[in-house]
């Protein structure tokens, strides 16, 4: 009986002790606020460009300024067929013009620059001032590179034959004093001369005849070369025997 009473007292005391202790709440982690990335403003649309004509003009002027200041390389010369583009001249005339062009293209770069043009005009007996040479190039310089391509060189003779050059201009002196025969009437400005000539002759048959003549000339030169070689061998065998 005494043990049962002691057990009840111990239980009641333990219960009183547990009620007296403060209840510990579970520790809560601090609440994190969601991080929002900053909203970037949308890029504004570029304003509409000006019209095509003003854009092209601006591009041309900008390129010309870059070329003058040495900040841009000139565009490469386009490939062309002089026999189809310059139909007013015969094949022989174009070949003569090409031979003259290559003779004064001492740099062998396919262009006649200012110094090469200066030498050309001196050889022709019509020396020009530095400004005069620049004006000569400028008059036919279609790509604004400051030098003459073969096509631009042919334009000199086209304009001379069409009477589009001033008599006192350097280009007219070049066309008149060169050994290239573009007909006296053409150089002096008879525009109708070439037109009448083209109407009188069929362009296709004329070119065919010129090509045939060139082939016959090459054949004749080859025959002469063979004959010279045969004669040399015969002479050589005579000395060796």
PDB file of C-alpha atoms in Angstrom:
ATOM      1  CA  UNK A   1       0.000   0.000   0.000  1.00  0.00           C
ATOM      2  CA  UNK A   2       2.797   2.347   0.842  1.00  0.00           C
ATOM      3  CA  UNK A   3       4.500   1.608  -2.486  1.00  0.00           C
ATOM      4  CA  UNK A   4       1.300   2.285  -4.429  1.00  0.00           C
ATOM      5  CA  UNK A   5       0.843   5.622  -2.711  1.00  0.00           C
ATOM      6  CA  UNK A   6       4.475   6.552  -3.404  1.00  0.00           C
ATOM      7  CA  UNK A   7       4.050   5.743  -7.081  1.00  0.00           C
ATOM      8  CA  UNK A   8       0.947   7.955  -7.362  1.00  0.00           C
ATOM      9  CA  UNK A   9       2.801  10.876  -5.749  1.00  0.00           C
ATOM     10  CA  UNK A  10       5.711  10.519  -8.189  1.00  0.00           C
ATOM     11  CA  UNK A  11       3.356  10.467 -11.169  1.00  0.00           C
ATOM     12  CA  UNK A  12       1.480  13.533  -9.959  1.00  0.00           C
ATOM     13  CA  UNK A  13       4.742  15.411  -9.407  1.00  0.00           C
ATOM     14  CA  UNK A  14       6.047  14.515 -12.878  1.00  0.00           C
ATOM     15  CA  UNK A  15       2.803  15.676 -14.422  1.00  0.00           C
ATOM     16  CA  UNK A  16       2.991  18.993 -12.558  1.00  0.00           C
ATOM     17  CA  UNK A  17       6.598  19.469 -13.696  1.00  0.00           C
ATOM     18  CA  UNK A  18       5.729  18.898 -17.376  1.00  0.00           C
ATOM     19  CA  UNK A  19       2.825  21.375 -17.207  1.00  0.00           C
ATOM     20  CA  UNK A  20       5.110  24.022 -15.677  1.00  0.00           C
ATOM     21  CA  UNK A  21       7.711  23.814 -18.493  1.00  0.00           C
ATOM     22  CA  UNK A  22       7.009  26.200 -21.480  1.00  0.00           C
ATOM     23  CA  UNK A  23       6.117  24.508 -24.736  1.00  0.00           C
ATOM     24  CA  UNK A  24       8.818  25.136 -27.396  1.00  0.00           C
ATOM     25  CA  UNK A  25       7.440  25.995 -30.808  1.00  0.00           C
ATOM     26  CA  UNK A  26       9.396  24.693 -33.836  1.00  0.00           C
ATOM     27  CA  UNK A  27      11.765  27.277 -35.227  1.00  0.00           C
ATOM     28  CA  UNK A  28      10.553  28.747 -38.503  1.00  0.00           C
ATOM     29  CA  UNK A  29      12.849  29.803 -41.259  1.00  0.00           C
ATOM     30  CA  UNK A  30      12.543  33.454 -42.355  1.00  0.00           C
ATOM     31  CA  UNK A  31      10.320  33.838 -45.375  1.00  0.00           C
ATOM     32  CA  UNK A  32      12.163  34.814 -48.503  1.00  0.00           C
ATOM     33  CA  UNK A  33      10.534  37.234 -50.825  1.00  0.00           C
ATOM     34  CA  UNK A  34      10.680  36.192 -54.521  1.00  0.00           C
ATOM     35  CA  UNK A  35      13.368  38.008 -56.456  1.00  0.00           C
ATOM     36  CA  UNK A  36      12.080  39.660 -59.596  1.00  0.00           C
ATOM     37  CA  UNK A  37      14.523  40.423 -62.448  1.00  0.00           C
ATOM     38  CA  UNK A  38      14.431  44.055 -63.545  1.00  0.00           C
ATOM     39  CA  UNK A  39      12.144  44.658 -66.465  1.00  0.00           C
ATOM     40  CA  UNK A  40      14.135  45.934 -69.422  1.00  0.00           C
ATOM     41  CA  UNK A  41      12.466  48.409 -71.693  1.00  0.00           C
ATOM     42  CA  UNK A  42      11.831  47.160 -75.203  1.00  0.00           C
ATOM     43  CA  UNK A  43      14.193  48.625 -77.769  1.00  0.00           C
ATOM     44  CA  UNK A  44      12.583  51.262 -79.826  1.00  0.00           C
ATOM     45  CA  UNK A  45      12.050  50.551 -83.467  1.00  0.00           C
ATOM     46  CA  UNK A  46      14.364  52.544 -85.766  1.00  0.00           C
ATOM     47  CA  UNK A  47      12.765  55.333 -87.562  1.00  0.00           C
ATOM     48  CA  UNK A  48      11.827  54.743 -91.147  1.00  0.00           C
ATOM     49  CA  UNK A  49      14.599  55.439 -93.619  1.00  0.00           C
ATOM     50  CA  UNK A  50      14.342  58.107 -96.210  1.00  0.00           C
ATOM     51  CA  UNK A  51      13.401  57.309 -99.768  1.00  0.00           C
ATOM     52  CA  UNK A  52      15.534  55.087-101.980  1.00  0.00           C
ATOM     53  CA  UNK A  53      16.808  57.966-104.066  1.00  0.00           C
ATOM     54  CA  UNK A  54      18.146  59.913-101.085  1.00  0.00           C
ATOM     55  CA  UNK A  55      19.698  56.735 -99.612  1.00  0.00           C
ATOM     56  CA  UNK A  56      21.493  55.910-102.852  1.00  0.00           C
ATOM     57  CA  UNK A  57      22.714  59.475-103.217  1.00  0.00           C
ATOM     58  CA  UNK A  58      23.995  59.443 -99.636  1.00  0.00           C
ATOM     59  CA  UNK A  59      25.803  56.137-100.251  1.00  0.00           C
ATOM     60  CA  UNK A  60      27.453  57.473-103.415  1.00  0.00           C
ATOM     61  CA  UNK A  61      28.574  60.680-101.721  1.00  0.00           C
ATOM     62  CA  UNK A  62      29.878  58.770 -98.702  1.00  0.00           C
ATOM     63  CA  UNK A  63      31.862  56.381-100.874  1.00  0.00           C
ATOM     64  CA  UNK A  64      33.279  59.241-102.935  1.00  0.00           C
ATOM     65  CA  UNK A  65      34.407  60.972 -99.718  1.00  0.00           C
ATOM     66  CA  UNK A  66      35.982  57.736 -98.441  1.00  0.00           C
ATOM     67  CA  UNK A  67      37.867  57.238-101.706  1.00  0.00           C
ATOM     68  CA  UNK A  68      39.137  60.828-101.704  1.00  0.00           C
ATOM     69  CA  UNK A  69      40.370  60.420 -98.133  1.00  0.00           C
ATOM     70  CA  UNK A  70      41.913  57.014 -98.829  1.00  0.00           C
ATOM     71  CA  UNK A  71      39.555  55.187 -96.463  1.00  0.00           C
ATOM     72  CA  UNK A  72      37.962  52.879 -99.010  1.00  0.00           C
ATOM     73  CA  UNK A  73      39.328  50.698-101.753  1.00  0.00           C
ATOM     74  CA  UNK A  74      37.894  51.348-105.214  1.00  0.00           C
ATOM     75  CA  UNK A  75      35.582  48.751-106.627  1.00  0.00           C
ATOM     76  CA  UNK A  76      37.012  46.225-108.977  1.00  0.00           C
ATOM     77  CA  UNK A  77      36.580  46.970-112.666  1.00  0.00           C
ATOM     78  CA  UNK A  78      33.772  44.972-114.190  1.00  0.00           C
ATOM     79  CA  UNK A  79      34.609  42.524-116.949  1.00  0.00           C
ATOM     80  CA  UNK A  80      33.270  43.573-120.320  1.00  0.00           C
ATOM     81  CA  UNK A  81      33.519  42.667-123.971  1.00  0.00           C
ATOM     82  CA  UNK A  82      34.847  45.689-125.885  1.00  0.00           C
ATOM     83  CA  UNK A  83      33.805  44.238-129.258  1.00  0.00           C
ATOM     84  CA  UNK A  84      30.125  44.092-128.301  1.00  0.00           C
ATOM     85  CA  UNK A  85      29.996  47.252-126.181  1.00  0.00           C
ATOM     86  CA  UNK A  86      31.949  49.489-128.570  1.00  0.00           C
ATOM     87  CA  UNK A  87      30.368  48.403-131.843  1.00  0.00           C
ATOM     88  CA  UNK A  88      31.243  51.652-133.569  1.00  0.00           C
ATOM     89  CA  UNK A  89      34.894  50.547-133.754  1.00  0.00           C
ATOM     90  CA  UNK A  90      36.323  47.686-135.773  1.00  0.00           C
ATOM     91  CA  UNK A  91      38.234  44.831-134.187  1.00  0.00           C
ATOM     92  CA  UNK A  92      41.505  46.250-135.519  1.00  0.00           C
ATOM     93  CA  UNK A  93      40.810  49.662-134.013  1.00  0.00           C
ATOM     94  CA  UNK A  94      40.025  48.157-130.611  1.00  0.00           C
ATOM     95  CA  UNK A  95      43.151  46.011-130.769  1.00  0.00           C
ATOM     96  CA  UNK A  96      45.208  49.129-131.598  1.00  0.00           C
ATOM     97  CA  UNK A  97      43.655  50.962-128.650  1.00  0.00           C
ATOM     98  CA  UNK A  98      44.405  48.013-126.384  1.00  0.00           C
ATOM     99  CA  UNK A  99      48.020  47.904-127.559  1.00  0.00           C
ATOM    100  CA  UNK A 100      48.395  51.632-126.841  1.00  0.00           C
ATOM    101  CA  UNK A 101      46.768  51.238-123.432  1.00  0.00           C
ATOM    102  CA  UNK A 102      49.113  48.397-122.452  1.00  0.00           C
ATOM    103  CA  UNK A 103      52.147  50.311-123.706  1.00  0.00           C
ATOM    104  CA  UNK A 104      51.514  53.192-121.314  1.00  0.00           C
ATOM    105  CA  UNK A 105      50.292  50.965-118.456  1.00  0.00           C
ATOM    106  CA  UNK A 106      53.855  50.684-117.187  1.00  0.00           C
ATOM    107  CA  UNK A 107      52.665  49.358-113.815  1.00  0.00           C
ATOM    108  CA  UNK A 108      50.943  46.440-115.596  1.00  0.00           C
ATOM    109  CA  UNK A 109      47.976  46.664-113.216  1.00  0.00           C
ATOM    110  CA  UNK A 110      45.296  47.183-115.867  1.00  0.00           C
ATOM    111  CA  UNK A 111      44.994  50.934-115.230  1.00  0.00           C
ATOM    112  CA  UNK A 112      46.590  54.175-116.415  1.00  0.00           C
ATOM    113  CA  UNK A 113      47.147  56.382-113.388  1.00  0.00           C
ATOM    114  CA  UNK A 114      47.984  60.075-113.230  1.00  0.00           C
ATOM    115  CA  UNK A 115      51.750  59.680-113.739  1.00  0.00           C
ATOM    116  CA  UNK A 116      51.301  57.209-116.602  1.00  0.00           C
ATOM    117  CA  UNK A 117      48.856  59.587-118.284  1.00  0.00           C
ATOM    118  CA  UNK A 118      51.390  62.387-117.817  1.00  0.00           C
ATOM    119  CA  UNK A 119      54.012  60.297-119.637  1.00  0.00           C
ATOM    120  CA  UNK A 120      51.545  59.439-122.394  1.00  0.00           C
ATOM    121  CA  UNK A 121      50.663  63.057-123.091  1.00  0.00           C
ATOM    122  CA  UNK A 122      54.343  64.023-123.124  1.00  0.00           C
ATOM    123  CA  UNK A 123      55.083  61.259-125.639  1.00  0.00           C
ATOM    124  CA  UNK A 124      52.210  62.447-127.819  1.00  0.00           C
ATOM    125  CA  UNK A 125      53.610  65.967-127.787  1.00  0.00           C
ATOM    126  CA  UNK A 126      50.765  67.526-125.781  1.00  0.00           C
ATOM    127  CA  UNK A 127      52.001  67.814-122.167  1.00  0.00           C
ATOM    128  CA  UNK A 128      49.388  68.789-119.594  1.00  0.00           C
ATOM    129  CA  UNK A 129      49.456  70.470-116.208  1.00  0.00           C
ATOM    130  CA  UNK A 130      48.769  68.458-113.079  1.00  0.00           C
ATOM    131  CA  UNK A 131      45.262  69.941-112.899  1.00  0.00           C
ATOM    132  CA  UNK A 132      44.730  69.287-116.591  1.00  0.00           C
ATOM    133  CA  UNK A 133      45.619  65.619-116.173  1.00  0.00           C
ATOM    134  CA  UNK A 134      43.229  65.272-113.237  1.00  0.00           C
ATOM    135  CA  UNK A 135      40.446  66.860-115.295  1.00  0.00           C
ATOM    136  CA  UNK A 136      41.142  64.454-118.161  1.00  0.00           C
ATOM    137  CA  UNK A 137      40.700  61.467-115.877  1.00  0.00           C
ATOM    138  CA  UNK A 138      37.692  62.972-114.135  1.00  0.00           C
ATOM    139  CA  UNK A 139      35.849  63.448-117.428  1.00  0.00           C
ATOM    140  CA  UNK A 140      35.633  59.680-118.107  1.00  0.00           C
ATOM    141  CA  UNK A 141      36.268  58.249-114.618  1.00  0.00           C
ATOM    142  CA  UNK A 142      32.966  56.448-114.062  1.00  0.00           C
ATOM    143  CA  UNK A 143      33.968  54.603-110.869  1.00  0.00           C
ATOM    144  CA  UNK A 144      35.758  57.585-109.251  1.00  0.00           C
ATOM    145  CA  UNK A 145      38.996  55.656-108.609  1.00  0.00           C
ATOM    146  CA  UNK A 146      41.253  58.399-110.001  1.00  0.00           C
ATOM    147  CA  UNK A 147      42.660  56.352-112.895  1.00  0.00           C
ATOM    148  CA  UNK A 148      41.659  55.014-116.301  1.00  0.00           C
ATOM    149  CA  UNK A 149      40.557  51.445-116.937  1.00  0.00           C
ATOM    150  CA  UNK A 150      40.619  50.104-120.496  1.00  0.00           C
ATOM    151  CA  UNK A 151      36.877  50.661-120.799  1.00  0.00           C
ATOM    152  CA  UNK A 152      37.229  54.290-119.701  1.00  0.00           C
ATOM    153  CA  UNK A 153      40.124  54.634-122.149  1.00  0.00           C
ATOM    154  CA  UNK A 154      37.832  53.493-124.967  1.00  0.00           C
ATOM    155  CA  UNK A 155      35.256  56.051-123.847  1.00  0.00           C
ATOM    156  CA  UNK A 156      37.726  58.789-124.828  1.00  0.00           C
ATOM    157  CA  UNK A 157      37.689  57.666-128.464  1.00  0.00           C
ATOM    158  CA  UNK A 158      33.928  57.080-128.442  1.00  0.00           C
ATOM    159  CA  UNK A 159      33.298  60.609-127.230  1.00  0.00           C
ATOM    160  CA  UNK A 160      35.834  62.000-129.675  1.00  0.00           C
ATOM    161  CA  UNK A 161      34.181  60.201-132.583  1.00  0.00           C
ATOM    162  CA  UNK A 162      30.749  61.408-131.437  1.00  0.00           C
ATOM    163  CA  UNK A 163      31.924  65.024-131.238  1.00  0.00           C
ATOM    164  CA  UNK A 164      31.357  65.241-127.491  1.00  0.00           C
ATOM    165  CA  UNK A 165      34.820  66.562-126.597  1.00  0.00           C
ATOM    166  CA  UNK A 166      35.915  70.170-126.650  1.00  0.00           C
ATOM    167  CA  UNK A 167      38.561  70.942-129.248  1.00  0.00           C
ATOM    168  CA  UNK A 168      40.992  72.382-126.706  1.00  0.00           C
ATOM    169  CA  UNK A 169      40.563  69.609-124.152  1.00  0.00           C
ATOM    170  CA  UNK A 170      43.340  67.209-123.208  1.00  0.00           C
ATOM    171  CA  UNK A 171      41.207  64.197-124.121  1.00  0.00           C
ATOM    172  CA  UNK A 172      40.669  65.568-127.619  1.00  0.00           C
ATOM    173  CA  UNK A 173      44.415  66.042-127.984  1.00  0.00           C
ATOM    174  CA  UNK A 174      44.972  62.449-126.885  1.00  0.00           C
ATOM    175  CA  UNK A 175      42.453  61.127-129.427  1.00  0.00           C
ATOM    176  CA  UNK A 176      43.766  63.278-132.284  1.00  0.00           C
ATOM    177  CA  UNK A 177      47.492  62.753-131.669  1.00  0.00           C
ATOM    178  CA  UNK A 178      47.371  59.000-131.064  1.00  0.00           C
ATOM    179  CA  UNK A 179      48.399  56.735-133.899  1.00  0.00           C
ATOM    180  CA  UNK A 180      45.034  54.963-133.701  1.00  0.00           C
ATOM    181  CA  UNK A 181      42.969  55.569-136.818  1.00  0.00           C
ATOM    182  CA  UNK A 182      39.366  56.095-135.779  1.00  0.00           C
ATOM    183  CA  UNK A 183      38.825  57.990-139.048  1.00  0.00           C
ATOM    184  CA  UNK A 184      39.501  61.684-139.482  1.00  0.00           C
ATOM    185  CA  UNK A 185      35.792  62.430-139.723  1.00  0.00           C
ATOM    186  CA  UNK A 186      35.090  60.664-136.463  1.00  0.00           C
ATOM    187  CA  UNK A 187      37.810  62.389-134.471  1.00  0.00           C
ATOM    188  CA  UNK A 188      36.786  65.776-135.822  1.00  0.00           C
ATOM    189  CA  UNK A 189      33.254  65.163-134.574  1.00  0.00           C
ATOM    190  CA  UNK A 190      31.189  63.880-137.513  1.00  0.00           C
ATOM    191  CA  UNK A 191      28.708  61.923-135.438  1.00  0.00           C
ATOM    192  CA  UNK A 192      26.835  60.578-138.439  1.00  0.00           C
ATOM    193  CA  UNK A 193      29.963  58.974-139.901  1.00  0.00           C
ATOM    194  CA  UNK A 194      29.852  55.869-137.729  1.00  0.00           C
ATOM    195  CA  UNK A 195      26.067  55.659-137.892  1.00  0.00           C
ATOM    196  CA  UNK A 196      26.130  55.626-141.680  1.00  0.00           C
ATOM    197  CA  UNK A 197      28.933  53.108-141.652  1.00  0.00           C
ATOM    198  CA  UNK A 198      27.032  50.770-139.343  1.00  0.00           C
ATOM    199  CA  UNK A 199      23.940  50.972-141.555  1.00  0.00           C
ATOM    200  CA  UNK A 200      25.912  50.213-144.697  1.00  0.00           C
ATOM    201  CA  UNK A 201      27.690  47.141-143.294  1.00  0.00           C
ATOM    202  CA  UNK A 202      26.290  44.182-141.482  1.00  0.00           C
ATOM    203  CA  UNK A 203      27.951  44.040-138.072  1.00  0.00           C
ATOM    204  CA  UNK A 204      27.988  40.257-137.974  1.00  0.00           C
ATOM    205  CA  UNK A 205      29.463  39.790-141.450  1.00  0.00           C
ATOM    206  CA  UNK A 206      32.058  42.499-140.778  1.00  0.00           C
ATOM    207  CA  UNK A 207      33.273  40.801-137.622  1.00  0.00           C
ATOM    208  CA  UNK A 208      33.292  37.425-139.347  1.00  0.00           C
ATOM    209  CA  UNK A 209      35.405  38.841-142.150  1.00  0.00           C
ATOM    210  CA  UNK A 210      37.856  40.403-139.688  1.00  0.00           C
ATOM    211  CA  UNK A 211      38.150  37.171-137.729  1.00  0.00           C
ATOM    212  CA  UNK A 212      38.745  35.250-140.962  1.00  0.00           C
ATOM    213  CA  UNK A 213      41.451  37.721-141.952  1.00  0.00           C
ATOM    214  CA  UNK A 214      43.122  37.321-138.553  1.00  0.00           C
ATOM    215  CA  UNK A 215      43.107  33.533-138.902  1.00  0.00           C
ATOM    216  CA  UNK A 216      44.553  33.739-142.403  1.00  0.00           C
ATOM    217  CA  UNK A 217      47.239  36.103-141.162  1.00  0.00           C
ATOM    218  CA  UNK A 218      48.182  33.736-138.329  1.00  0.00           C
ATOM    219  CA  UNK A 219      48.230  30.811-140.783  1.00  0.00           C
ATOM    220  CA  UNK A 220      50.489  32.734-143.137  1.00  0.00           C
ATOM    221  CA  UNK A 221      52.864  33.585-140.273  1.00  0.00           C
ATOM    222  CA  UNK A 222      52.981  29.927-139.206  1.00  0.00           C
ATOM    223  CA  UNK A 223      53.798  28.848-142.779  1.00  0.00           C
ATOM    224  CA  UNK A 224      56.610  31.395-142.996  1.00  0.00           C
ATOM    225  CA  UNK A 225      57.938  30.187-139.638  1.00  0.00           C
ATOM    226  CA  UNK A 226      57.967  26.573-140.864  1.00  0.00           C
ATOM    227  CA  UNK A 227      59.753  27.582-144.052  1.00  0.00           C
ATOM    228  CA  UNK A 228      62.411  29.477-142.081  1.00  0.00           C
ATOM    229  CA  UNK A 229      62.909  26.468-139.782  1.00  0.00           C
ATOM    230  CA  UNK A 230      63.211  24.120-142.766  1.00  0.00           C
ATOM    231  CA  UNK A 231      65.721  26.430-144.456  1.00  0.00           C
ATOM    232  CA  UNK A 232      67.743  26.672-141.241  1.00  0.00           C
ATOM    233  CA  UNK A 233      67.827  22.874-140.843  1.00  0.00           C
ATOM    234  CA  UNK A 234      68.923  22.462-144.472  1.00  0.00           C
ATOM    235  CA  UNK A 235      71.691  25.015-144.013  1.00  0.00           C
ATOM    236  CA  UNK A 236      72.726  23.357-140.757  1.00  0.00           C
ATOM    237  CA  UNK A 237      72.909  19.920-142.397  1.00  0.00           C
ATOM    238  CA  UNK A 238      75.060  21.379-145.196  1.00  0.00           C
ATOM    239  CA  UNK A 239      77.637  22.644-142.711  1.00  0.00           C
ATOM    240  CA  UNK A 240      77.562  19.447-140.657  1.00  0.00           C
ATOM    241  CA  UNK A 241      78.047  17.088-143.651  1.00  0.00           C
TER     242      UNK A 241
END
